[in-house]
Coordinates of C-alpha atoms in Angstrom, one line a residue:
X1 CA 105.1 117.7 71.2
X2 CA 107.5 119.0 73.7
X3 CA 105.0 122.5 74.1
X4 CA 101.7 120.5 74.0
X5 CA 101.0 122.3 76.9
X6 CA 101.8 125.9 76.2
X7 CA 100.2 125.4 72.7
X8 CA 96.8 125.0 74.8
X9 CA 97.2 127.1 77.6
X10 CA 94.8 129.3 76.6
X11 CA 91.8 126.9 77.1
X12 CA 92.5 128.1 80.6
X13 CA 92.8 125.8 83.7
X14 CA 88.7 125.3 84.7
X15 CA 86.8 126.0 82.2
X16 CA 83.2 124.5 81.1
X17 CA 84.9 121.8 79.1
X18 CA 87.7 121.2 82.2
X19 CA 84.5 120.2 84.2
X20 CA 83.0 118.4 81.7
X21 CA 85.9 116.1 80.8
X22 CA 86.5 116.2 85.1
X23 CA 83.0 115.2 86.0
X24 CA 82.6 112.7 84.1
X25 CA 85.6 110.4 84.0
X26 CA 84.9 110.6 87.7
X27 CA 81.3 109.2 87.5
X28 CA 83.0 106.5 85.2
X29 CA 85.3 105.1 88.2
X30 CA 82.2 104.4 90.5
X31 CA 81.4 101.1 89.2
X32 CA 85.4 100.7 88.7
X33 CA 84.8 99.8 92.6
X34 CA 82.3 98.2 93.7
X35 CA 83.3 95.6 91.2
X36 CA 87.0 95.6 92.0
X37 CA 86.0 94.5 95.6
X38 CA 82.7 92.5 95.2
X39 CA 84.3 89.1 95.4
X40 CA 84.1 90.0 99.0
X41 CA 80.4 89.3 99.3
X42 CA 79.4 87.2 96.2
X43 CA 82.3 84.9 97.3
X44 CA 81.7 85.5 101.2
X45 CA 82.4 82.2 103.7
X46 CA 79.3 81.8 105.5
X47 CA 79.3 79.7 108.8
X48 CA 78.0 76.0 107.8
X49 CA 79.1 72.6 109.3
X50 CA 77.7 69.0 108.0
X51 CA 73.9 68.7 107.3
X52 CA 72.0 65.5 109.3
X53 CA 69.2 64.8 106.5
X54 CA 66.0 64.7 107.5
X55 CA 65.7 60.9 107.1
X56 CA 68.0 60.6 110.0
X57 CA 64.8 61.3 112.1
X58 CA 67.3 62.7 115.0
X59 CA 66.1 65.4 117.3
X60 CA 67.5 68.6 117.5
X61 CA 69.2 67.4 120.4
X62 CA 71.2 64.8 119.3
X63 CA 71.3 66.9 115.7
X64 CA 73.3 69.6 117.6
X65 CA 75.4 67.1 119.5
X66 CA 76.3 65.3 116.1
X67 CA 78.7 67.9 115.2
X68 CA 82.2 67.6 116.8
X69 CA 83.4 71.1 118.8
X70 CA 87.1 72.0 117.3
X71 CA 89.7 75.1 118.0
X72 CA 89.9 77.5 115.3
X73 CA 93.5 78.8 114.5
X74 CA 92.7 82.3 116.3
X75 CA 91.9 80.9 119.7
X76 CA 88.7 81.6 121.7
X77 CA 86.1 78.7 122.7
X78 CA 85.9 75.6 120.7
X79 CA 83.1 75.9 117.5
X80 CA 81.3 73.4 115.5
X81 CA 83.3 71.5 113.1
X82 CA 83.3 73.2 109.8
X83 CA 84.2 69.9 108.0
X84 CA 83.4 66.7 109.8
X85 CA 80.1 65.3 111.6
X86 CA 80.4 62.3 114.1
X87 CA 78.9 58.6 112.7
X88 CA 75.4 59.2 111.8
X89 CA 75.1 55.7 112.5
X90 CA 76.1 55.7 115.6
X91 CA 74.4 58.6 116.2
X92 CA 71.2 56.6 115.8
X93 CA 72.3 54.0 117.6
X94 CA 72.9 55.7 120.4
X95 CA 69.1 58.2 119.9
X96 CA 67.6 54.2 119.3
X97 CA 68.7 53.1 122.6
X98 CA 67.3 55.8 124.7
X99 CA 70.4 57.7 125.6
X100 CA 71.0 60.9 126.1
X101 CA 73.6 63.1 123.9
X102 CA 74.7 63.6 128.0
X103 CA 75.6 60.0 128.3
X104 CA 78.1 59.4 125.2
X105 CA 81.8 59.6 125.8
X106 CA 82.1 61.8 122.2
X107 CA 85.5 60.8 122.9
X108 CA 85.2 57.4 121.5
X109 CA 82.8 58.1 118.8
X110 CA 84.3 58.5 115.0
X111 CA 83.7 60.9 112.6
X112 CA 83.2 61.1 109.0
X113 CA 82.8 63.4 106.8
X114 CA 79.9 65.8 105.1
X115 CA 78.4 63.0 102.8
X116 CA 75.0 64.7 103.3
X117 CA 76.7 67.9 102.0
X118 CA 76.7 71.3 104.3
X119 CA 73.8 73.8 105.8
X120 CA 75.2 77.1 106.0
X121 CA 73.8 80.1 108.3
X122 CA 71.6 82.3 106.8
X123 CA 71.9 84.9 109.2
X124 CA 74.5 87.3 107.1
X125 CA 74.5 86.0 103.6
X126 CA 71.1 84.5 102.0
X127 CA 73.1 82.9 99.4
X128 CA 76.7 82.9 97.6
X129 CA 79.3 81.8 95.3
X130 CA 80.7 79.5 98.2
X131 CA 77.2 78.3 99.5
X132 CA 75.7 77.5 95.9
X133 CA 78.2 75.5 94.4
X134 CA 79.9 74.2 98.5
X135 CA 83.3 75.9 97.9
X136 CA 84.4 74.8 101.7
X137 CA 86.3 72.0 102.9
X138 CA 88.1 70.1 100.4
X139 CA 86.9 72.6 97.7
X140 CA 88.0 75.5 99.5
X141 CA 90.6 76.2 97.7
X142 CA 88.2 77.0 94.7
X143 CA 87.2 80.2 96.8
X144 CA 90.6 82.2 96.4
X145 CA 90.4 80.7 92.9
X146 CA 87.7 82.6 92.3
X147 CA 89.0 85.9 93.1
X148 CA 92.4 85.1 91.5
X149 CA 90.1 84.6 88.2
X150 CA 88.6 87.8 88.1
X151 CA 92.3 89.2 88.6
X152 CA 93.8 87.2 85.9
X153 CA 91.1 88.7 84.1
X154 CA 92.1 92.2 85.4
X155 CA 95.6 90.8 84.7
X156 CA 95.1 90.4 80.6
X157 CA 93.2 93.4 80.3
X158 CA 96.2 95.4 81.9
X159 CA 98.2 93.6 79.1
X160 CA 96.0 94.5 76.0
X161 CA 94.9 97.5 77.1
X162 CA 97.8 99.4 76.9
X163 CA 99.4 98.5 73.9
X164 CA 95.5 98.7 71.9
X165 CA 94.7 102.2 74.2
X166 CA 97.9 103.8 72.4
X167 CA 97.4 102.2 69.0
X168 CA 93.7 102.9 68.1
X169 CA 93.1 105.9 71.4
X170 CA 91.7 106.4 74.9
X171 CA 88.2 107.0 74.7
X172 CA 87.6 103.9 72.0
X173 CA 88.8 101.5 74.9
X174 CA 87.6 103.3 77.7
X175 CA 83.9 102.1 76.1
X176 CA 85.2 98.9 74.9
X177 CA 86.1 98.1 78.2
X178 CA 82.6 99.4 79.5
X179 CA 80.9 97.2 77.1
X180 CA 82.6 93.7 78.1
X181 CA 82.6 94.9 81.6
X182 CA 78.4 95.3 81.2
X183 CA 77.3 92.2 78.8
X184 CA 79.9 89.7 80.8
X185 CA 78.1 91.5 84.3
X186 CA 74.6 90.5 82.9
X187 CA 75.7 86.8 82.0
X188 CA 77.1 86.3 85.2
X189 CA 73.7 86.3 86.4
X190 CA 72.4 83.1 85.1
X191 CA 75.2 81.3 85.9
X192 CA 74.6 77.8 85.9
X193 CA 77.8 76.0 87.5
X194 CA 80.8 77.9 88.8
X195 CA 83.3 77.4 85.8
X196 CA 80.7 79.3 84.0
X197 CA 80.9 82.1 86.5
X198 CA 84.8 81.9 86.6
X199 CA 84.3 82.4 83.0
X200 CA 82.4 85.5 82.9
X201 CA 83.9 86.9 86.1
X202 CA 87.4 86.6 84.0
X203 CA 85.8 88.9 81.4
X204 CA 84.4 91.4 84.1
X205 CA 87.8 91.3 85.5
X206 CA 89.0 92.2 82.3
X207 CA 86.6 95.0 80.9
X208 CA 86.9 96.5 84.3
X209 CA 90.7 97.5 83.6
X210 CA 90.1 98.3 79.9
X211 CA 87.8 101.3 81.4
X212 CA 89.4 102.1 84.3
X213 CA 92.9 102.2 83.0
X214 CA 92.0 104.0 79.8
X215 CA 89.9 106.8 81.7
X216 CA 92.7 107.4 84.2
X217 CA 94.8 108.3 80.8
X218 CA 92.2 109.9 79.2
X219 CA 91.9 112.5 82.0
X220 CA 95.6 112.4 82.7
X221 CA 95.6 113.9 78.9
X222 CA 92.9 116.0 78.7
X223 CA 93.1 118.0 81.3
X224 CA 95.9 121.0 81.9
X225 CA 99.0 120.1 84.7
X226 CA 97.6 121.4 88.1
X227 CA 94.4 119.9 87.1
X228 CA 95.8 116.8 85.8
X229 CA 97.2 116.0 89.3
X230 CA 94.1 116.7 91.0
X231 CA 92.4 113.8 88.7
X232 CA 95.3 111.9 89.2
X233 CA 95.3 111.7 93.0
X234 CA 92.0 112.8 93.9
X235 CA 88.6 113.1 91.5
X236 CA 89.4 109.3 89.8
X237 CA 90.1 107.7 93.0
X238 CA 87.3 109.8 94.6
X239 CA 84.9 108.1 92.2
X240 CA 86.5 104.5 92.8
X241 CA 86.2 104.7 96.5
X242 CA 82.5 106.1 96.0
X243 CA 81.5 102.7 94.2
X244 CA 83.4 101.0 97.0
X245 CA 82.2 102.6 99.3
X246 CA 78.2 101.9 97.5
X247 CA 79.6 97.8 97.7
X248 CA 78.7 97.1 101.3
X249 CA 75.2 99.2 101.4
X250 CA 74.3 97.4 98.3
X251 CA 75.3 93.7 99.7
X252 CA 73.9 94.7 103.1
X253 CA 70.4 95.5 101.5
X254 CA 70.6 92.8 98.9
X255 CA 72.1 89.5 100.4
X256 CA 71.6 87.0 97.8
X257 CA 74.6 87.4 95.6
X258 CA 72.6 86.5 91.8
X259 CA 70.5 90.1 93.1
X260 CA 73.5 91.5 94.0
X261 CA 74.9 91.4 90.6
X262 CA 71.7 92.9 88.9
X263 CA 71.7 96.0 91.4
X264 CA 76.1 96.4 90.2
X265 CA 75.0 95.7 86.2
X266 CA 72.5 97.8 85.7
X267 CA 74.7 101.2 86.4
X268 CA 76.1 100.5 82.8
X269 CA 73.2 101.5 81.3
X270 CA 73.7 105.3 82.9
X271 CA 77.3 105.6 80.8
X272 CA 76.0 104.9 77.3
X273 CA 75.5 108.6 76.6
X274 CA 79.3 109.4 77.7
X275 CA 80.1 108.6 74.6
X276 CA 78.9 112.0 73.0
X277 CA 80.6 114.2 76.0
X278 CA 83.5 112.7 76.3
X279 CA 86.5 113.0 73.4
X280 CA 89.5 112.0 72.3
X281 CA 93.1 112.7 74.0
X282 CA 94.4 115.4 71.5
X283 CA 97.6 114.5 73.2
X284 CA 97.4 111.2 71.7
X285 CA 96.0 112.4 68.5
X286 CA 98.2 114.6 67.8
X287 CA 101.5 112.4 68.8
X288 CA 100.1 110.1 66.4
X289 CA 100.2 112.9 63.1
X290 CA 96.6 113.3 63.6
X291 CA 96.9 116.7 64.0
X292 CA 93.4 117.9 62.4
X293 CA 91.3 115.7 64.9
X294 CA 93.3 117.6 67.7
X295 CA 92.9 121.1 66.7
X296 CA 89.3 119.8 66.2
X297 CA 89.0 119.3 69.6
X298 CA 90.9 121.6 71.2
X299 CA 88.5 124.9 68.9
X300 CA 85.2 122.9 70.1
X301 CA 86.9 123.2 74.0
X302 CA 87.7 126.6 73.1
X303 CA 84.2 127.2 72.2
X304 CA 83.0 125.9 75.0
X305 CA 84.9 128.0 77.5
X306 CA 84.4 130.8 75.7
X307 CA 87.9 131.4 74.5
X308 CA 89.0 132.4 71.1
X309 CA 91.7 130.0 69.6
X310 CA 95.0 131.0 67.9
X311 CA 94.6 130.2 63.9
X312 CA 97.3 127.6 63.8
X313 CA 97.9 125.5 67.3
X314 CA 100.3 123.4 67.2
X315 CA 102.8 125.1 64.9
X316 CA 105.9 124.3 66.3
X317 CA 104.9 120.1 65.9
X318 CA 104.6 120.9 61.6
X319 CA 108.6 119.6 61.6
X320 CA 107.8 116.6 63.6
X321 CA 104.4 115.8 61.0
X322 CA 106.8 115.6 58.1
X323 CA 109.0 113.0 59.5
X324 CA 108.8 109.4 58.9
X325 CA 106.0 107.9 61.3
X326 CA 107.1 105.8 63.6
X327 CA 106.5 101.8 64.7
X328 CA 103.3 101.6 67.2
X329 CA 104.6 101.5 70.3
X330 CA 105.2 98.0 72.2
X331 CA 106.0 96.7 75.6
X332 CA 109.6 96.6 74.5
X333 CA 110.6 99.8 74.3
X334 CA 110.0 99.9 78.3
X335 CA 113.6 97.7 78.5
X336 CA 115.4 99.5 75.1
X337 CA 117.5 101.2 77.0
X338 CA 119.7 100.7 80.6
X339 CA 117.8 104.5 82.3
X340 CA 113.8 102.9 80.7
X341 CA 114.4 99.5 81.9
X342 CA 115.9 100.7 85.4
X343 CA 112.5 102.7 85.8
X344 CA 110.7 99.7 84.6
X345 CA 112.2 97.2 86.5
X346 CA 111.9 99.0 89.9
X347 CA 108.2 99.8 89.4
X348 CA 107.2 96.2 88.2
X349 CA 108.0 95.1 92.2
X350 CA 107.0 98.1 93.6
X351 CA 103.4 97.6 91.9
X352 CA 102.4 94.2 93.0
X353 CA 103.5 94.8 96.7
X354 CA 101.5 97.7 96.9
X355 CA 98.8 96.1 95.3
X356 CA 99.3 92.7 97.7
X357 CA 99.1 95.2 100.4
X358 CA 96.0 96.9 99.6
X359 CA 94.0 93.7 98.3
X360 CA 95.4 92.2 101.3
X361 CA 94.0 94.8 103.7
X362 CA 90.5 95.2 102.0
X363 CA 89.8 91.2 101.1
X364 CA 90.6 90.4 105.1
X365 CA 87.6 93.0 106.1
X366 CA 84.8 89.8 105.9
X367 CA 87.3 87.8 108.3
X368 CA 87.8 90.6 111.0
X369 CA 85.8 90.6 114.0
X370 CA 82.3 92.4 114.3
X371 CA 79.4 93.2 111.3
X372 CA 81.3 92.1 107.8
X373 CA 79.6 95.4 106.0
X374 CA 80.8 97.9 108.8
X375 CA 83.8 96.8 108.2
X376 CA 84.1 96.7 105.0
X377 CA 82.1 99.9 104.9
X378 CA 85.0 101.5 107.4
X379 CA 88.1 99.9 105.2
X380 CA 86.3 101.8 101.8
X381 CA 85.8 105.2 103.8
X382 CA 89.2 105.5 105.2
X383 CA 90.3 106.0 101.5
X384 CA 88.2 109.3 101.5
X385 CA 90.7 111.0 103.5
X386 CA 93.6 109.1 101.9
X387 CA 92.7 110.7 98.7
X388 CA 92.9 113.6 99.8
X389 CA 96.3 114.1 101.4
X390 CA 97.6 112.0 98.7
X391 CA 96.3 115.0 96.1
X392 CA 97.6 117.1 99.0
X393 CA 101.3 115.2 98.7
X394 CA 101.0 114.8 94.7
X395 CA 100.9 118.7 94.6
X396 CA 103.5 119.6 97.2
X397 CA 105.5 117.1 97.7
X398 CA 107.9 114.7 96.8
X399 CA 106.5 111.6 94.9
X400 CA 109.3 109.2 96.0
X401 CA 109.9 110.4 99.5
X402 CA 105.9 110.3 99.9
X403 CA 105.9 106.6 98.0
X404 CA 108.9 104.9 100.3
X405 CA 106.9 106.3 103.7
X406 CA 103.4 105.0 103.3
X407 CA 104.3 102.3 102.0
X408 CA 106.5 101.7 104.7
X409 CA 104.2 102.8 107.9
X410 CA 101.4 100.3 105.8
X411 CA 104.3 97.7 106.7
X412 CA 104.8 98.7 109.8
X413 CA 101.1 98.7 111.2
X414 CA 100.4 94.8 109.8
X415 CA 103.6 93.8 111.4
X416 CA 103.0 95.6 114.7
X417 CA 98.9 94.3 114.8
X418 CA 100.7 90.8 115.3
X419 CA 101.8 92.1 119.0
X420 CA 98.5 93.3 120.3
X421 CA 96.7 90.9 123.2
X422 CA 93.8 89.0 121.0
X423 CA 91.5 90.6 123.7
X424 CA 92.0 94.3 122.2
X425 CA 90.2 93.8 119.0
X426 CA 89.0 97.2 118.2
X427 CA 92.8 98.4 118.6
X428 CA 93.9 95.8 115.7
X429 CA 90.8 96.6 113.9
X430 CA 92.2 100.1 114.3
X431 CA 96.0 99.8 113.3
X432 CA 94.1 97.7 109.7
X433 CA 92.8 100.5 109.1
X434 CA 95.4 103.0 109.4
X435 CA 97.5 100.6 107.3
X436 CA 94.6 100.5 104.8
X437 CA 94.7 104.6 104.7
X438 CA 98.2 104.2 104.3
X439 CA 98.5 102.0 101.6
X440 CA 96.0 104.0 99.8
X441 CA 97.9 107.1 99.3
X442 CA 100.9 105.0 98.6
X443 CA 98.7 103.4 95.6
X444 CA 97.0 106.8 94.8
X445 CA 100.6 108.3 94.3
X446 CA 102.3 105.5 92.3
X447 CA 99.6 105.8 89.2
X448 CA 100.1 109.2 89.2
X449 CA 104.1 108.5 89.4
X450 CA 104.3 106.3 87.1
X451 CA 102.1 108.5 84.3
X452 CA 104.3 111.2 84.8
X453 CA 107.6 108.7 84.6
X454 CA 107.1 107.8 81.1
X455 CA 106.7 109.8 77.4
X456 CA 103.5 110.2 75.7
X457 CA 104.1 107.8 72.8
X458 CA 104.6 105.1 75.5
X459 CA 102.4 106.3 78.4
X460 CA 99.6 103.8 78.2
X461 CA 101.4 101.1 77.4
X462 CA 103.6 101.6 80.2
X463 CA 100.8 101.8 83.0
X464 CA 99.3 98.8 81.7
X465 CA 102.2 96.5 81.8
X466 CA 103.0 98.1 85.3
X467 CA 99.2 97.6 86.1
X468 CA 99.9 94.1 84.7
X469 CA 102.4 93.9 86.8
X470 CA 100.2 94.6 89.8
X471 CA 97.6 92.7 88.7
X472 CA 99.9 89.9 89.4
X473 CA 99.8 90.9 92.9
X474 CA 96.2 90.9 92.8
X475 CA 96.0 87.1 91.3
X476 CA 98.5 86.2 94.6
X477 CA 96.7 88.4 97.3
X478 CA 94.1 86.0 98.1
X479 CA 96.5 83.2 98.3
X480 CA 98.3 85.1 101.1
X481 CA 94.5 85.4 103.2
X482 CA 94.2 82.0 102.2
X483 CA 96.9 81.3 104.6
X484 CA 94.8 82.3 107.7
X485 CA 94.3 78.4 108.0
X486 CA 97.2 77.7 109.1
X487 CA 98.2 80.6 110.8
X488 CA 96.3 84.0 111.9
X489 CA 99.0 86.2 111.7
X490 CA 101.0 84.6 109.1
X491 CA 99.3 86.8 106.1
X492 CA 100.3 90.3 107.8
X493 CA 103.9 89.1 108.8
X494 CA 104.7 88.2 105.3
X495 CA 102.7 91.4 103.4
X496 CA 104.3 93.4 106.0
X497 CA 107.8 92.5 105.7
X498 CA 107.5 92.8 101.7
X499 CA 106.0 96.5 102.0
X500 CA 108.8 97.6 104.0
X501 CA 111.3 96.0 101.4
X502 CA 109.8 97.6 98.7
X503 CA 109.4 100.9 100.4
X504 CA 113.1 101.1 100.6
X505 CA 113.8 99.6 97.1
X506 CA 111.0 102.9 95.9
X507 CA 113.9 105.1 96.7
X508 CA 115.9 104.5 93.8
X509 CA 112.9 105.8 91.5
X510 CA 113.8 109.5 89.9
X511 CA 111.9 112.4 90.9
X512 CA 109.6 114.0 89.0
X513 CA 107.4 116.6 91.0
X514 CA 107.9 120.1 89.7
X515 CA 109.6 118.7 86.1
X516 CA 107.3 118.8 82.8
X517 CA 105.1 115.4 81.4
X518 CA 107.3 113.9 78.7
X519 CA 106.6 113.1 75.5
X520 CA 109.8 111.5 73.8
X521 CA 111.9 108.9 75.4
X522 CA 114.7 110.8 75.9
X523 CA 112.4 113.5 77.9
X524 CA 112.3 110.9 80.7
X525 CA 114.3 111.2 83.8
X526 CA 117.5 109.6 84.7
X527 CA 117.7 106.8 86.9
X528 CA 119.5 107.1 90.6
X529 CA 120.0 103.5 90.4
X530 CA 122.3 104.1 87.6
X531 CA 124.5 106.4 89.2
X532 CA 124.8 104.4 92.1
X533 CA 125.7 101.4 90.3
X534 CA 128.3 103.5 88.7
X535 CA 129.4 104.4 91.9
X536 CA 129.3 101.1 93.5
X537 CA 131.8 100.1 90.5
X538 CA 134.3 103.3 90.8
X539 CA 134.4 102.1 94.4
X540 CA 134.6 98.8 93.0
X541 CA 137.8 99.4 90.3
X542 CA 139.1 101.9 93.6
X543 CA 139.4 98.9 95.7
X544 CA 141.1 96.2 93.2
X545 CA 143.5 98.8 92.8
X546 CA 144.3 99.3 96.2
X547 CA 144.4 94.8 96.7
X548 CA 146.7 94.8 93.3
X549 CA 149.3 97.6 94.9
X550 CA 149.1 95.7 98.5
X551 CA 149.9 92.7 97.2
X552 CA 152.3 93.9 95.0
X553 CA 153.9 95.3 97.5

């Protein structure tokens, strides 16, 4: 397997069956994002406070002045409670007596609770996760829940994915995932209580990474190495920010959230016939022995691009066929030895900082200031551009160097937002953003990295535990938004400060622009970290010496 490559050079680099392959693992990755991200608006926070029931018979007057004004954490003029509602009935006693809402010392007055339950402004969002089922107050908490659901979902898929992806091959799970992705979609529609929907939004969670991760291989695969980095860092990621980017427009046009979900299931239906275009990784086939399937493929590409194969393709792999076959590969070969679990080590905390980072960003784009879908619109359209220099940086520059310093400027902008005057809003809004373009070059590089790291026979199950890994990031991310109730700030201090740490801890990672794709374990690249351990030690064993001749002296 060590020519794969050369063997099929002569397909050429962009060929019919290039564009083919290209084009449509692209189109695949658009509804990759706009479900990734939709918890923003099926889950968004409406503004509500404590409904007065009609029975009350209270004017609107004293209905308005029956709501307590509080601070919010982020300053600015006192709101209506979110949580609490003066005495109704002392409310009444008060409207029974004649008085104005002018002549009560509120002061005095006690307050209670929402026993009426909420009313929630319908001047954004029609209707939502959090308004149907009253996921505020002392059931808030069941809102980041929500989204750390669809993540653990996310989470397992990551897990399985890998390991079944280079057992039974690419394209099988890319359309295994597509299916549980669409039929647990659909269900999520008739939801009848929100356990049901944390249910099915697990399963969406989960089918979403058993396509998206399996595609990103597929073409990874498939396609030759100056094409394969394009893909990697620019037409996959080009097709998840498009569904992203499709998120807000559809939310802003469609604000009931059970509507919302038809308009993002019925996409599915346009993939079925990918199942006749797209093939098989012969990269996969063939490092599993399967070395008929792969010529297979590669004549019918050949045919396609007009080409005229060689009569025997992979010659040089006939030695390999007649050994034993080996074990399927399993998550423990990526700690079998000190160089693979150095590499695996490092990238299992650099990949759910950067993924903190970037949920962190793009989750807080319904709590910053001005219209929720321009925002959110903004934060998906700054990744255009993002893409693009990191394809620019994938090709020409270093992967680690490019890794540790947008991943460290995305640390730096969220820590220096917190020192700008709360006045200068569009200058914080500004300086998210530029750390939400940052972060997504850092996250377009690493999943390129991190294929090229590892060896064919342990490529998929690699990214998926490191996107497991990740995906553990995503389950916390909303926990650390979560934390804008008690502090503002406090979210960015503590996502920044881990970036940075992790942007320096990146630097111990091998380099592997410029070297060729593995396919054996002991193809893969040495780890720095080892030779600076062994360093640290010399100096170590240097410096006993030294203590052991001074004191003996």
């Amino acid at each position: 397997m060590t020519d794969y490559d050369s063997a099929t050079a002569f397909l050429g680099e962009w060929g019919r069956f290039q564009k083919q392959v290209f084009y449509l693992l692209c189109l695949r990755a658009i509804p990759c994002g706009y479900t990734a991200l939709s918890v923003v608006f099926l889950a968004g926070s409406p503004h509500h406070h404590c409904l007065v029931p009609p029975q009350a018979n209270l004017t609107p007057a004293w209905e308005n002045s029956s709501i307590p004004l509080e601070e919010r954490s982020g300053g600015g003029a006192p709101e209506r409670s979110f949580c609490s509602r003066y005495k109704l009935t002392e409310v009444q006693r008060f409207s029974d007596r004649g008085l104005l809402p002018a002549d009560v010392n509120w002061s005095t007055v006690a307050t209670e609770g929402c026993l009426d339950g909420w009313q929630y402004d319908q001047s954004i969002y029609a209707s939502t996760v959090v308004s149907e089922w009253d996921l505020v107050c002392d059931y808030k908490w069941k809102k980041p829940l929500t989204t750390s659901v669809f993540f653990c979902g996310v989470l397992s898929g990551a897990f399985i994915c890998g390991q079944l992806a280079d057992r039974y091959g690419r394209k099988l799970m890319v359309f295994v995932g597509m299916g549980i992705h669409a039929v647990s979609n659909f269900l999520l529609i008739f939801s009848p209580s929100w356990t049901f929907f944390c249910c099915m939004y697990f399963l969406v969670g989960l089918g979403n990474t058993f396509s998206y991760s399996s595609t990103f291989v597929l073409g990874s695969e498939l396609l030759s190495p100056r094409l394969r980095k394009t893909f990697a860092t620019l037409g996959v990621n080009l097709g998840f920010a498009v569904g992203y980017m499709m998120l807000p427009l559809l939310a802003f046009l469609i604000r009931d959230w059970r509507m919302l979900l038809v308009a993002l299931a019925l996409p599915n239906l346009l993939y079925i016939p990918f199942w006749w275009y797209i093939p098989e990784s012969p990269r996969w086939l063939v490092s599993c022995g399967k070395i008929e399937e792969a010529e297979a493929i590669i004549r019918a590409a050949a045919k396609k691009n007009n080409v005229k194969p060689p009569t025997v393709i992979f010659t040089p792999l006939q030695k390999d066929i007649q050994s034993p076959p080996r074990s399927p590969p399993n998550i423990c070969e990526l700690v079998s030895s000190r160089n693979v679990c150095g590499i695996s080590v490092t990238l299992w905390l650099l990949w759910p900082t950067v993924t903190i980072t970037y949920l962190g960003v793009s989750l807080n784009t319904g709590n910053l200031h001005g219209n929720a879908f321009l925002n959110c619109f903004l934060s998906a359209l700054v990744e255009i551009p993002a893409y693009f220099l990191s394809w620019v940086f994938f090709r020409w520059c270093s992967r680690r160097v490019t890794v540790f310093s947008t991943l460290c400027m995305a640390g730096m902008f969220l820590l220096i937002i917190q020192l700008i005057p709360s006045e200068l809003i569009y200058v914080a809004i500004g300086l998210e953003m530029m750390a939400k373009f940052a972060v997504t070059v850092a996250f377009s590089i690493v999943y390129g990295y991190t294929v090229e790291l590892y060896p064919t026979v342990l490529r998929t199950t690699a990214l998926g535990s490191c996107s497991m890994m990740g995906k553990i990031g995503s389950i916390v991310a909303p926990y650390f938004i979560y934390l804008r109730s008690y502090s503002v700030s406090l979210p960015y201090i503590l996502i920044g400060c881990l970036a940075v740490l992790l942007a320096l801890l990146s630097l111990l990672l091998p380099e592997s622009h410029g070297k060729p794709l593995p396919d054996l374990l002991d193809q893969m690249q040495s780890f720095p970290g080892l030779r600076l351990e062994a360093y640290l030690l010399h100096r170590k064993k240097h410096l006993i010496k030294l203590l052991i001749m001074f004191n003996y002296k």
